Amino acid sequence: MNVLSAIGVIEATVPFACADTVVTATATSPEGDTSEFSPCAVVDAGEDAGVLQFSQMKFLGYEEQGFVTVLVSRSGGNTGTVTVHYATADDSATSPADYMATSGTLTFGDGEFPKSFDVPLVLDGEEGGNETIELVLTDPTGGATLGTLGTSEILLFDCQREPNNPQSWESNFPHPPNHGGKRWGLKTSTRNGA
């Protein structure tokens, strides 16, 4: 029986990341004899590009403010430049009657988080009740993935002119429980010359 002894180095690139996976290798001689290498190696996925998602399930928008800012978070890693596409979609609120349809691409630089975009709102002055606008993230790049909050919505609170003061507007938003005597549920702004 011939026993060969050799020391060698084998380098290989695995085209995908599989963190905490054990890799084994088997050497096969021309005669078909096999031998498993040891020790085995644990694969390290390296730096992580992160998970992209909306920062919350529901954003609040008030017609009289003219826009709502939507925040997209990057968590679980922030290595490298990544992008994600965002878009609004009609639900009970429709564009262009209630808001201006918005879409685009957010680019997160290496180490950068979070990002935001604005959705313009239309102050229509009509009593239509509160409505919702759908938000969607798609097409992450740079190794990033979408999180569980890849969709969200804007709850758009209706705003109407006050009957006794046509220059003032009132939002129709919910009345949470009393918070230390703070006034909730009525937001009025005066518009000069409008």
Short mmCIF file of N, CA and C in Angstrom, two decimals:
data_model
loop_
_atom_site.label_atom_id
_atom_site.label_comp_id
_atom_site.label_asym_id
_atom_site.label_seq_id
_atom_site.Cartn_x
_atom_site.Cartn_y
_atom_site.Cartn_z
N MET A 1 0.84 -1.17 0.00
CA MET A 1 0.00 0.00 0.00
C MET A 1 0.89 1.23 0.00
N ASN A 2 0.67 2.09 -0.95
CA ASN A 2 1.42 3.34 -1.03
C ASN A 2 0.64 4.45 -0.34
N VAL A 3 1.29 5.17 0.51
CA VAL A 3 0.66 6.31 1.18
C VAL A 3 1.39 7.55 0.73
N LEU A 4 0.65 8.45 0.15
CA LEU A 4 1.23 9.71 -0.29
C LEU A 4 0.90 10.79 0.71
N SER A 5 1.86 11.61 0.96
CA SER A 5 1.63 12.73 1.86
C SER A 5 1.97 13.99 1.09
N ALA A 6 1.05 14.94 1.16
CA ALA A 6 1.28 16.20 0.46
C ALA A 6 0.63 17.33 1.23
N ILE A 7 1.20 18.49 1.08
CA ILE A 7 0.63 19.69 1.68
C ILE A 7 0.29 20.61 0.52
N GLY A 8 -0.90 21.11 0.51
CA GLY A 8 -1.30 22.01 -0.57
C GLY A 8 -2.31 23.02 -0.08
N VAL A 9 -2.51 24.01 -0.88
CA VAL A 9 -3.50 25.04 -0.57
C VAL A 9 -4.50 25.07 -1.70
N ILE A 10 -5.73 25.03 -1.36
CA ILE A 10 -6.80 25.12 -2.37
C ILE A 10 -7.58 26.40 -2.09
N GLU A 11 -7.70 27.24 -3.11
CA GLU A 11 -8.49 28.46 -2.98
C GLU A 11 -9.70 28.33 -3.87
N ALA A 12 -10.85 28.72 -3.34
CA ALA A 12 -12.09 28.67 -4.12
C ALA A 12 -12.97 29.84 -3.74
N THR A 13 -13.72 30.31 -4.70
CA THR A 13 -14.69 31.38 -4.45
C THR A 13 -16.08 30.80 -4.61
N VAL A 14 -16.87 30.96 -3.56
CA VAL A 14 -18.25 30.50 -3.61
C VAL A 14 -19.09 31.69 -4.07
N PRO A 15 -19.89 31.55 -5.14
CA PRO A 15 -20.59 32.69 -5.72
C PRO A 15 -21.80 33.17 -4.94
N PHE A 16 -21.98 32.71 -3.72
CA PHE A 16 -23.11 33.15 -2.92
C PHE A 16 -22.70 33.12 -1.45
N ALA A 17 -23.35 33.96 -0.66
CA ALA A 17 -23.05 34.01 0.77
C ALA A 17 -23.97 33.05 1.51
N CYS A 18 -23.39 32.26 2.38
CA CYS A 18 -24.18 31.33 3.18
C CYS A 18 -23.56 31.29 4.56
N ALA A 19 -23.91 32.30 5.35
CA ALA A 19 -23.29 32.45 6.67
C ALA A 19 -23.53 31.25 7.55
N ASP A 20 -22.53 30.94 8.37
CA ASP A 20 -22.59 29.85 9.33
C ASP A 20 -22.80 28.49 8.68
N THR A 21 -22.36 28.34 7.46
CA THR A 21 -22.43 27.06 6.77
C THR A 21 -21.05 26.41 6.82
N VAL A 22 -21.01 25.12 7.03
CA VAL A 22 -19.74 24.40 7.08
C VAL A 22 -19.42 23.88 5.69
N VAL A 23 -18.20 24.10 5.25
CA VAL A 23 -17.76 23.64 3.94
C VAL A 23 -16.81 22.47 4.13
N THR A 24 -17.06 21.39 3.41
CA THR A 24 -16.13 20.26 3.41
C THR A 24 -15.62 20.08 1.98
N ALA A 25 -14.46 19.48 1.86
CA ALA A 25 -13.87 19.24 0.55
C ALA A 25 -13.38 17.81 0.49
N THR A 26 -13.48 17.23 -0.68
CA THR A 26 -13.02 15.86 -0.88
C THR A 26 -12.04 15.84 -2.04
N ALA A 27 -10.87 15.23 -1.81
CA ALA A 27 -9.88 15.06 -2.88
C ALA A 27 -10.06 13.68 -3.49
N THR A 28 -10.03 13.65 -4.81
CA THR A 28 -10.17 12.37 -5.52
C THR A 28 -8.95 12.14 -6.38
N SER A 29 -8.33 10.99 -6.20
CA SER A 29 -7.14 10.65 -7.00
C SER A 29 -7.59 10.16 -8.37
N PRO A 30 -6.63 10.09 -9.33
CA PRO A 30 -6.97 9.57 -10.66
C PRO A 30 -7.53 8.14 -10.61
N GLU A 31 -7.19 7.39 -9.59
CA GLU A 31 -7.68 6.02 -9.45
C GLU A 31 -9.06 5.96 -8.80
N GLY A 32 -9.61 7.14 -8.37
CA GLY A 32 -10.92 7.15 -7.73
C GLY A 32 -10.89 7.09 -6.23
N ASP A 33 -9.70 7.05 -5.63
CA ASP A 33 -9.61 7.06 -4.18
C ASP A 33 -9.95 8.46 -3.67
N THR A 34 -10.65 8.53 -2.56
CA THR A 34 -11.06 9.82 -2.01
C THR A 34 -10.52 10.03 -0.62
N SER A 35 -10.39 11.28 -0.24
CA SER A 35 -9.94 11.63 1.08
C SER A 35 -10.54 12.98 1.44
N GLU A 36 -11.14 13.06 2.62
CA GLU A 36 -11.74 14.31 3.05
C GLU A 36 -10.69 15.15 3.73
N PHE A 37 -10.67 16.44 3.37
CA PHE A 37 -9.74 17.36 4.00
C PHE A 37 -10.24 17.71 5.40
N SER A 38 -9.34 18.06 6.24
CA SER A 38 -9.73 18.60 7.53
C SER A 38 -8.65 19.59 7.95
N PRO A 39 -8.91 20.55 8.74
CA PRO A 39 -10.24 20.81 9.29
C PRO A 39 -11.15 21.46 8.25
N CYS A 40 -12.43 21.42 8.52
CA CYS A 40 -13.42 22.05 7.64
C CYS A 40 -13.45 23.55 7.93
N ALA A 41 -13.98 24.27 7.05
CA ALA A 41 -14.03 25.72 7.21
C ALA A 41 -15.46 26.18 7.41
N VAL A 42 -15.63 27.21 8.22
CA VAL A 42 -16.94 27.83 8.38
C VAL A 42 -16.96 29.06 7.50
N VAL A 43 -17.98 29.17 6.69
CA VAL A 43 -18.09 30.27 5.76
C VAL A 43 -18.60 31.50 6.49
N ASP A 44 -17.94 32.61 6.27
CA ASP A 44 -18.37 33.89 6.83
C ASP A 44 -18.94 34.69 5.68
N ALA A 45 -20.16 35.14 5.85
CA ALA A 45 -20.82 35.89 4.77
C ALA A 45 -20.19 37.26 4.57
N GLY A 46 -19.31 37.68 5.45
CA GLY A 46 -18.67 38.97 5.30
C GLY A 46 -19.60 40.10 5.70
N GLU A 47 -19.34 41.27 5.21
CA GLU A 47 -20.14 42.43 5.55
C GLU A 47 -21.52 42.31 4.91
N ASP A 48 -22.53 42.88 5.56
CA ASP A 48 -23.90 42.76 5.10
C ASP A 48 -24.40 44.10 4.56
N ALA A 49 -25.07 44.04 3.42
CA ALA A 49 -25.60 45.25 2.79
C ALA A 49 -26.84 45.76 3.51
N GLY A 50 -27.53 44.89 4.24
CA GLY A 50 -28.66 45.33 5.05
C GLY A 50 -30.02 44.97 4.50
N VAL A 51 -31.01 45.29 5.32
CA VAL A 51 -32.43 45.06 5.01
C VAL A 51 -33.09 46.42 4.88
N LEU A 52 -33.81 46.62 3.78
CA LEU A 52 -34.48 47.89 3.52
C LEU A 52 -35.98 47.71 3.72
N GLN A 53 -36.59 48.66 4.43
CA GLN A 53 -38.03 48.61 4.64
C GLN A 53 -38.52 49.96 5.14
N PHE A 54 -39.85 50.15 5.08
CA PHE A 54 -40.43 51.37 5.64
C PHE A 54 -40.22 51.37 7.14
N SER A 55 -40.08 52.54 7.73
CA SER A 55 -39.79 52.63 9.16
C SER A 55 -41.02 52.36 10.02
N GLN A 56 -42.19 52.39 9.43
CA GLN A 56 -43.41 52.11 10.19
C GLN A 56 -44.50 51.59 9.26
N MET A 57 -45.52 50.99 9.86
CA MET A 57 -46.62 50.40 9.08
C MET A 57 -47.54 51.47 8.51
N LYS A 58 -47.63 52.61 9.17
CA LYS A 58 -48.56 53.65 8.74
C LYS A 58 -47.95 55.02 9.01
N PHE A 59 -47.99 55.87 8.01
CA PHE A 59 -47.55 57.25 8.14
C PHE A 59 -48.79 58.14 8.17
N LEU A 60 -48.74 59.24 8.92
CA LEU A 60 -49.88 60.14 9.03
C LEU A 60 -49.65 61.36 8.16
N GLY A 61 -50.66 61.69 7.35
CA GLY A 61 -50.58 62.85 6.48
C GLY A 61 -51.77 63.76 6.69
N TYR A 62 -51.52 65.07 6.67
CA TYR A 62 -52.57 66.06 6.87
C TYR A 62 -52.60 66.95 5.64
N GLU A 63 -53.76 67.04 5.00
CA GLU A 63 -53.88 67.81 3.76
C GLU A 63 -53.26 69.19 3.85
N GLU A 64 -53.53 69.90 4.98
CA GLU A 64 -53.08 71.29 5.08
C GLU A 64 -51.56 71.43 5.20
N GLN A 65 -50.85 70.34 5.48
CA GLN A 65 -49.39 70.42 5.54
C GLN A 65 -48.76 70.39 4.15
N GLY A 66 -49.49 69.88 3.17
CA GLY A 66 -49.00 69.91 1.80
C GLY A 66 -48.13 68.73 1.39
N PHE A 67 -47.63 67.95 2.33
CA PHE A 67 -46.81 66.78 2.01
C PHE A 67 -46.69 65.90 3.25
N VAL A 68 -46.28 64.68 3.05
CA VAL A 68 -45.93 63.79 4.16
C VAL A 68 -44.56 63.19 3.83
N THR A 69 -43.70 63.13 4.84
CA THR A 69 -42.37 62.56 4.66
C THR A 69 -42.40 61.09 5.05
N VAL A 70 -41.91 60.24 4.15
CA VAL A 70 -41.89 58.79 4.36
C VAL A 70 -40.44 58.36 4.58
N LEU A 71 -40.20 57.62 5.64
CA LEU A 71 -38.85 57.20 6.02
C LEU A 71 -38.63 55.73 5.66
N VAL A 72 -37.50 55.45 5.01
CA VAL A 72 -37.10 54.08 4.68
C VAL A 72 -35.84 53.77 5.48
N SER A 73 -35.86 52.67 6.22
CA SER A 73 -34.74 52.32 7.08
C SER A 73 -33.84 51.26 6.44
N ARG A 74 -32.61 51.22 6.93
CA ARG A 74 -31.63 50.20 6.51
C ARG A 74 -31.08 49.60 7.80
N SER A 75 -31.32 48.34 8.03
CA SER A 75 -30.89 47.71 9.27
C SER A 75 -30.20 46.39 8.99
N GLY A 76 -29.53 45.86 10.01
CA GLY A 76 -28.85 44.56 9.86
C GLY A 76 -27.57 44.63 9.06
N GLY A 77 -27.10 45.81 8.76
CA GLY A 77 -25.87 46.00 7.99
C GLY A 77 -25.99 47.24 7.13
N ASN A 78 -24.88 47.88 6.85
CA ASN A 78 -24.91 49.08 6.00
C ASN A 78 -23.65 49.18 5.15
N THR A 79 -23.18 48.02 4.68
CA THR A 79 -21.96 47.98 3.89
C THR A 79 -22.29 48.11 2.40
N GLY A 80 -21.57 49.00 1.74
CA GLY A 80 -21.71 49.15 0.30
C GLY A 80 -22.85 50.08 -0.07
N THR A 81 -22.91 50.40 -1.36
CA THR A 81 -23.98 51.24 -1.89
C THR A 81 -25.12 50.34 -2.35
N VAL A 82 -26.32 50.67 -1.90
CA VAL A 82 -27.51 49.91 -2.28
C VAL A 82 -28.59 50.88 -2.73
N THR A 83 -29.52 50.38 -3.52
CA THR A 83 -30.65 51.19 -3.96
C THR A 83 -31.94 50.41 -3.77
N VAL A 84 -33.05 51.15 -3.73
CA VAL A 84 -34.37 50.53 -3.69
C VAL A 84 -35.35 51.48 -4.38
N HIS A 85 -36.29 50.91 -5.13
CA HIS A 85 -37.31 51.70 -5.82
C HIS A 85 -38.51 51.88 -4.89
N TYR A 86 -39.10 53.07 -4.90
CA TYR A 86 -40.30 53.32 -4.11
C TYR A 86 -41.39 53.88 -5.02
N ALA A 87 -42.66 53.66 -4.62
CA ALA A 87 -43.78 54.19 -5.39
C ALA A 87 -45.01 54.29 -4.51
N THR A 88 -45.87 55.25 -4.87
CA THR A 88 -47.19 55.34 -4.26
C THR A 88 -48.19 54.65 -5.17
N ALA A 89 -49.33 54.27 -4.61
CA ALA A 89 -50.41 53.67 -5.41
C ALA A 89 -51.74 54.09 -4.80
N ASP A 90 -52.73 54.28 -5.65
CA ASP A 90 -54.06 54.66 -5.18
C ASP A 90 -54.66 53.57 -4.31
N ASP A 91 -55.30 54.00 -3.24
CA ASP A 91 -56.15 53.13 -2.44
C ASP A 91 -57.47 53.89 -2.36
N SER A 92 -57.93 54.27 -1.18
CA SER A 92 -59.14 55.10 -1.14
C SER A 92 -58.83 56.54 -1.55
N ALA A 93 -57.58 56.98 -1.38
CA ALA A 93 -57.13 58.28 -1.91
C ALA A 93 -56.64 58.05 -3.34
N THR A 94 -56.93 59.01 -4.22
CA THR A 94 -56.52 58.86 -5.62
C THR A 94 -55.70 60.07 -6.07
N SER A 95 -54.80 59.80 -7.00
CA SER A 95 -53.98 60.85 -7.59
C SER A 95 -54.60 61.24 -8.93
N PRO A 96 -54.67 62.50 -9.26
CA PRO A 96 -54.14 63.69 -8.59
C PRO A 96 -55.14 64.41 -7.69
N ALA A 97 -56.32 63.84 -7.45
CA ALA A 97 -57.34 64.52 -6.65
C ALA A 97 -56.91 64.72 -5.20
N ASP A 98 -56.26 63.70 -4.60
CA ASP A 98 -55.92 63.75 -3.18
C ASP A 98 -54.43 63.89 -2.89
N TYR A 99 -53.60 63.43 -3.82
CA TYR A 99 -52.14 63.49 -3.65
C TYR A 99 -51.51 63.39 -5.02
N MET A 100 -50.21 63.68 -5.10
CA MET A 100 -49.49 63.56 -6.37
C MET A 100 -48.71 62.25 -6.36
N ALA A 101 -48.97 61.40 -7.36
CA ALA A 101 -48.27 60.11 -7.46
C ALA A 101 -46.76 60.37 -7.43
N THR A 102 -46.07 59.55 -6.68
CA THR A 102 -44.64 59.74 -6.47
C THR A 102 -43.92 58.41 -6.64
N SER A 103 -42.80 58.42 -7.34
CA SER A 103 -41.96 57.22 -7.44
C SER A 103 -40.52 57.67 -7.68
N GLY A 104 -39.60 56.75 -7.42
CA GLY A 104 -38.20 57.07 -7.62
C GLY A 104 -37.32 56.00 -7.03
N THR A 105 -36.04 56.31 -6.93
CA THR A 105 -35.06 55.38 -6.38
C THR A 105 -34.29 56.07 -5.27
N LEU A 106 -34.19 55.39 -4.13
CA LEU A 106 -33.37 55.87 -3.03
C LEU A 106 -32.02 55.19 -3.11
N THR A 107 -30.94 55.94 -2.96
CA THR A 107 -29.59 55.40 -2.96
C THR A 107 -28.96 55.60 -1.60
N PHE A 108 -28.59 54.50 -0.96
CA PHE A 108 -27.90 54.52 0.33
C PHE A 108 -26.42 54.31 0.06
N GLY A 109 -25.58 55.26 0.45
CA GLY A 109 -24.14 55.09 0.31
C GLY A 109 -23.60 54.13 1.37
N ASP A 110 -22.34 53.77 1.25
CA ASP A 110 -21.69 52.88 2.21
C ASP A 110 -21.81 53.49 3.61
N GLY A 111 -22.38 52.75 4.55
CA GLY A 111 -22.55 53.22 5.92
C GLY A 111 -23.72 54.14 6.13
N GLU A 112 -24.50 54.38 5.10
CA GLU A 112 -25.58 55.36 5.19
C GLU A 112 -26.93 54.72 5.49
N PHE A 113 -27.68 55.34 6.37
CA PHE A 113 -29.04 54.95 6.71
C PHE A 113 -29.65 56.11 7.47
N PRO A 114 -30.88 56.35 7.60
CA PRO A 114 -31.99 55.99 6.72
C PRO A 114 -32.11 57.01 5.59
N LYS A 115 -33.13 56.87 4.75
CA LYS A 115 -33.43 57.81 3.67
C LYS A 115 -34.92 58.13 3.71
N SER A 116 -35.30 59.22 3.07
CA SER A 116 -36.71 59.60 3.06
C SER A 116 -37.10 60.18 1.71
N PHE A 117 -38.40 60.23 1.47
CA PHE A 117 -38.95 60.91 0.31
C PHE A 117 -40.27 61.55 0.72
N ASP A 118 -40.68 62.58 -0.01
CA ASP A 118 -41.92 63.29 0.30
C ASP A 118 -43.00 62.93 -0.71
N VAL A 119 -44.23 62.83 -0.21
CA VAL A 119 -45.40 62.62 -1.06
C VAL A 119 -46.24 63.89 -0.96
N PRO A 120 -46.38 64.66 -2.07
CA PRO A 120 -47.18 65.88 -2.05
C PRO A 120 -48.67 65.56 -1.86
N LEU A 121 -49.32 66.35 -0.99
CA LEU A 121 -50.75 66.17 -0.70
C LEU A 121 -51.53 67.34 -1.30
N VAL A 122 -52.78 67.09 -1.68
CA VAL A 122 -53.62 68.11 -2.28
C VAL A 122 -54.63 68.60 -1.25
N LEU A 123 -54.65 69.90 -1.01
CA LEU A 123 -55.62 70.52 -0.12
C LEU A 123 -56.86 70.83 -0.96
N ASP A 124 -57.79 69.88 -0.98
CA ASP A 124 -58.95 70.04 -1.86
C ASP A 124 -60.11 70.77 -1.21
N GLY A 125 -60.14 70.89 0.13
CA GLY A 125 -61.22 71.62 0.79
C GLY A 125 -62.55 70.90 0.76
N GLU A 126 -62.58 69.70 0.22
CA GLU A 126 -63.83 68.94 0.14
C GLU A 126 -63.91 67.96 1.30
N GLU A 127 -65.12 67.77 1.80
CA GLU A 127 -65.31 66.82 2.89
C GLU A 127 -65.45 65.43 2.29
N GLY A 128 -64.37 64.67 2.34
CA GLY A 128 -64.39 63.33 1.75
C GLY A 128 -64.05 62.26 2.76
N GLY A 129 -63.75 62.66 3.99
CA GLY A 129 -63.36 61.67 4.99
C GLY A 129 -61.89 61.31 4.86
N ASN A 130 -61.40 60.58 5.83
CA ASN A 130 -60.00 60.16 5.81
C ASN A 130 -59.80 59.05 4.79
N GLU A 131 -58.63 59.05 4.15
CA GLU A 131 -58.34 58.09 3.07
C GLU A 131 -56.94 57.54 3.22
N THR A 132 -56.61 56.52 2.43
CA THR A 132 -55.28 55.92 2.50
C THR A 132 -54.61 55.90 1.14
N ILE A 133 -53.28 55.98 1.18
CA ILE A 133 -52.41 55.90 0.01
C ILE A 133 -51.48 54.72 0.25
N GLU A 134 -51.33 53.83 -0.71
CA GLU A 134 -50.44 52.69 -0.57
C GLU A 134 -49.00 53.10 -0.89
N LEU A 135 -48.04 52.48 -0.19
CA LEU A 135 -46.61 52.69 -0.42
C LEU A 135 -45.96 51.33 -0.68
N VAL A 136 -45.06 51.27 -1.67
CA VAL A 136 -44.43 50.00 -2.04
C VAL A 136 -42.94 50.21 -2.30
N LEU A 137 -42.11 49.30 -1.76
CA LEU A 137 -40.69 49.24 -2.09
C LEU A 137 -40.45 48.02 -2.96
N THR A 138 -39.60 48.15 -3.99
CA THR A 138 -39.27 47.03 -4.87
C THR A 138 -37.81 47.14 -5.33
N ASP A 139 -37.32 46.08 -5.91
CA ASP A 139 -36.04 46.04 -6.62
C ASP A 139 -34.82 46.52 -5.83
N PRO A 140 -34.56 45.93 -4.66
CA PRO A 140 -33.33 46.32 -3.95
C PRO A 140 -32.10 45.83 -4.71
N THR A 141 -31.02 46.60 -4.64
CA THR A 141 -29.78 46.22 -5.33
C THR A 141 -28.62 46.23 -4.34
N GLY A 142 -27.45 45.82 -4.79
CA GLY A 142 -26.23 45.88 -4.00
C GLY A 142 -26.16 44.87 -2.87
N GLY A 143 -26.97 43.81 -2.96
CA GLY A 143 -26.97 42.78 -1.93
C GLY A 143 -27.97 43.02 -0.82
N ALA A 144 -28.67 44.16 -0.86
CA ALA A 144 -29.69 44.44 0.16
C ALA A 144 -30.93 43.61 -0.13
N THR A 145 -31.72 43.39 0.90
CA THR A 145 -32.99 42.67 0.76
C THR A 145 -34.11 43.53 1.31
N LEU A 146 -35.35 43.16 0.97
CA LEU A 146 -36.51 43.86 1.51
C LEU A 146 -36.94 43.20 2.81
N GLY A 147 -37.30 44.00 3.79
CA GLY A 147 -37.80 43.50 5.06
C GLY A 147 -39.29 43.25 5.02
N THR A 148 -39.85 42.94 6.17
CA THR A 148 -41.28 42.64 6.25
C THR A 148 -42.14 43.86 6.00
N LEU A 149 -41.58 45.05 6.17
CA LEU A 149 -42.33 46.28 5.88
C LEU A 149 -41.96 46.82 4.50
N GLY A 150 -42.04 45.96 3.50
CA GLY A 150 -41.81 46.38 2.12
C GLY A 150 -43.00 47.12 1.56
N THR A 151 -44.12 47.08 2.28
CA THR A 151 -45.30 47.87 1.94
C THR A 151 -45.75 48.61 3.20
N SER A 152 -46.39 49.74 2.98
CA SER A 152 -46.89 50.55 4.08
C SER A 152 -48.03 51.38 3.51
N GLU A 153 -48.51 52.34 4.31
CA GLU A 153 -49.55 53.22 3.80
C GLU A 153 -49.48 54.57 4.49
N ILE A 154 -50.08 55.54 3.83
CA ILE A 154 -50.26 56.86 4.41
C ILE A 154 -51.74 56.99 4.76
N LEU A 155 -52.02 57.32 6.00
CA LEU A 155 -53.38 57.63 6.40
C LEU A 155 -53.54 59.13 6.25
N LEU A 156 -54.35 59.52 5.29
CA LEU A 156 -54.51 60.93 4.92
C LEU A 156 -55.74 61.49 5.61
N PHE A 157 -55.51 62.46 6.52
CA PHE A 157 -56.61 63.08 7.24
C PHE A 157 -57.19 64.22 6.43
N ASP A 158 -58.48 64.18 6.27
CA ASP A 158 -59.22 65.17 5.50
C ASP A 158 -59.14 66.53 6.18
N CYS A 159 -59.13 67.57 5.39
CA CYS A 159 -59.11 68.93 5.90
C CYS A 159 -60.20 69.71 5.20
N GLN A 160 -60.96 70.46 5.94
CA GLN A 160 -62.05 71.23 5.33
C GLN A 160 -62.09 72.63 5.92
N ARG A 161 -62.69 73.53 5.19
CA ARG A 161 -62.83 74.90 5.70
C ARG A 161 -63.80 74.90 6.88
N GLU A 162 -63.46 75.72 7.89
CA GLU A 162 -64.38 75.88 9.00
C GLU A 162 -65.57 76.71 8.52
N PRO A 163 -66.81 76.31 8.87
CA PRO A 163 -68.00 77.00 8.35
C PRO A 163 -68.04 78.49 8.65
N ASN A 164 -67.59 78.92 9.83
CA ASN A 164 -67.68 80.33 10.20
C ASN A 164 -66.43 81.13 9.86
N ASN A 165 -65.40 80.48 9.31
CA ASN A 165 -64.16 81.17 8.98
C ASN A 165 -63.56 80.55 7.73
N PRO A 166 -63.92 81.04 6.55
CA PRO A 166 -63.45 80.41 5.30
C PRO A 166 -61.94 80.51 5.08
N GLN A 167 -61.25 81.32 5.88
CA GLN A 167 -59.80 81.42 5.74
C GLN A 167 -59.07 80.42 6.64
N SER A 168 -59.79 79.61 7.39
CA SER A 168 -59.17 78.68 8.32
C SER A 168 -59.58 77.25 7.95
N TRP A 169 -58.69 76.32 8.23
CA TRP A 169 -58.90 74.93 7.86
C TRP A 169 -58.87 74.06 9.11
N GLU A 170 -59.65 72.98 9.11
CA GLU A 170 -59.70 72.07 10.24
C GLU A 170 -59.45 70.65 9.77
N SER A 171 -58.55 69.94 10.45
CA SER A 171 -58.27 68.55 10.12
C SER A 171 -59.23 67.63 10.84
N ASN A 172 -59.57 66.56 10.19
CA ASN A 172 -60.45 65.55 10.77
C ASN A 172 -59.58 64.37 11.19
N PHE A 173 -58.84 64.53 12.31
CA PHE A 173 -58.01 63.43 12.75
C PHE A 173 -58.44 62.94 14.13
N PRO A 174 -58.07 61.71 14.47
CA PRO A 174 -58.61 61.07 15.67
C PRO A 174 -58.26 61.77 16.96
N HIS A 175 -59.08 61.50 17.96
CA HIS A 175 -58.91 62.06 19.29
C HIS A 175 -58.37 60.99 20.21
N PRO A 176 -57.04 60.95 20.42
CA PRO A 176 -56.51 59.97 21.36
C PRO A 176 -56.92 60.33 22.78
N PRO A 177 -56.71 59.44 23.73
CA PRO A 177 -57.05 59.73 25.12
C PRO A 177 -56.35 60.99 25.61
N ASN A 178 -56.86 61.57 26.67
CA ASN A 178 -56.29 62.78 27.24
C ASN A 178 -54.83 62.53 27.61
N HIS A 179 -53.96 63.42 27.15
CA HIS A 179 -52.53 63.29 27.42
C HIS A 179 -52.08 64.50 28.23
N GLY A 180 -52.33 64.46 29.53
CA GLY A 180 -51.85 65.51 30.42
C GLY A 180 -52.39 66.88 30.09
N GLY A 181 -53.64 66.96 29.66
CA GLY A 181 -54.26 68.25 29.39
C GLY A 181 -53.92 68.84 28.04
N LYS A 182 -53.09 68.15 27.23
CA LYS A 182 -52.76 68.66 25.90
C LYS A 182 -53.98 68.53 25.00
N ARG A 183 -54.15 69.47 24.13
CA ARG A 183 -55.29 69.45 23.22
C ARG A 183 -54.95 68.60 22.00
N TRP A 184 -55.80 67.64 21.72
CA TRP A 184 -55.63 66.77 20.56
C TRP A 184 -56.91 66.83 19.74
N GLY A 185 -56.79 66.58 18.47
CA GLY A 185 -57.97 66.41 17.64
C GLY A 185 -58.38 67.61 16.86
N LEU A 186 -57.82 68.79 17.10
CA LEU A 186 -58.16 69.96 16.33
C LEU A 186 -56.90 70.68 15.95
N LYS A 187 -56.69 70.81 14.66
CA LYS A 187 -55.50 71.52 14.18
C LYS A 187 -56.00 72.57 13.21
N THR A 188 -55.82 73.81 13.54
CA THR A 188 -56.34 74.88 12.71
C THR A 188 -55.19 75.76 12.25
N SER A 189 -55.22 76.12 11.00
CA SER A 189 -54.23 77.06 10.50
C SER A 189 -54.94 78.14 9.70
N THR A 190 -54.47 79.35 9.80
CA THR A 190 -55.10 80.46 9.08
C THR A 190 -54.29 80.74 7.83
N ARG A 191 -55.01 80.88 6.74
CA ARG A 191 -54.37 81.18 5.46
C ARG A 191 -54.69 82.62 5.10
N ASN A 192 -53.68 83.43 4.93
CA ASN A 192 -53.89 84.84 4.60
C ASN A 192 -54.03 85.00 3.10
N GLY A 193 -55.14 85.60 2.69
CA GLY A 193 -55.34 85.92 1.28
C GLY A 193 -55.56 84.73 0.39
N ALA A 194 -55.81 83.55 0.91
CA ALA A 194 -56.02 82.38 0.07
C ALA A 194 -57.45 81.94 0.12
#
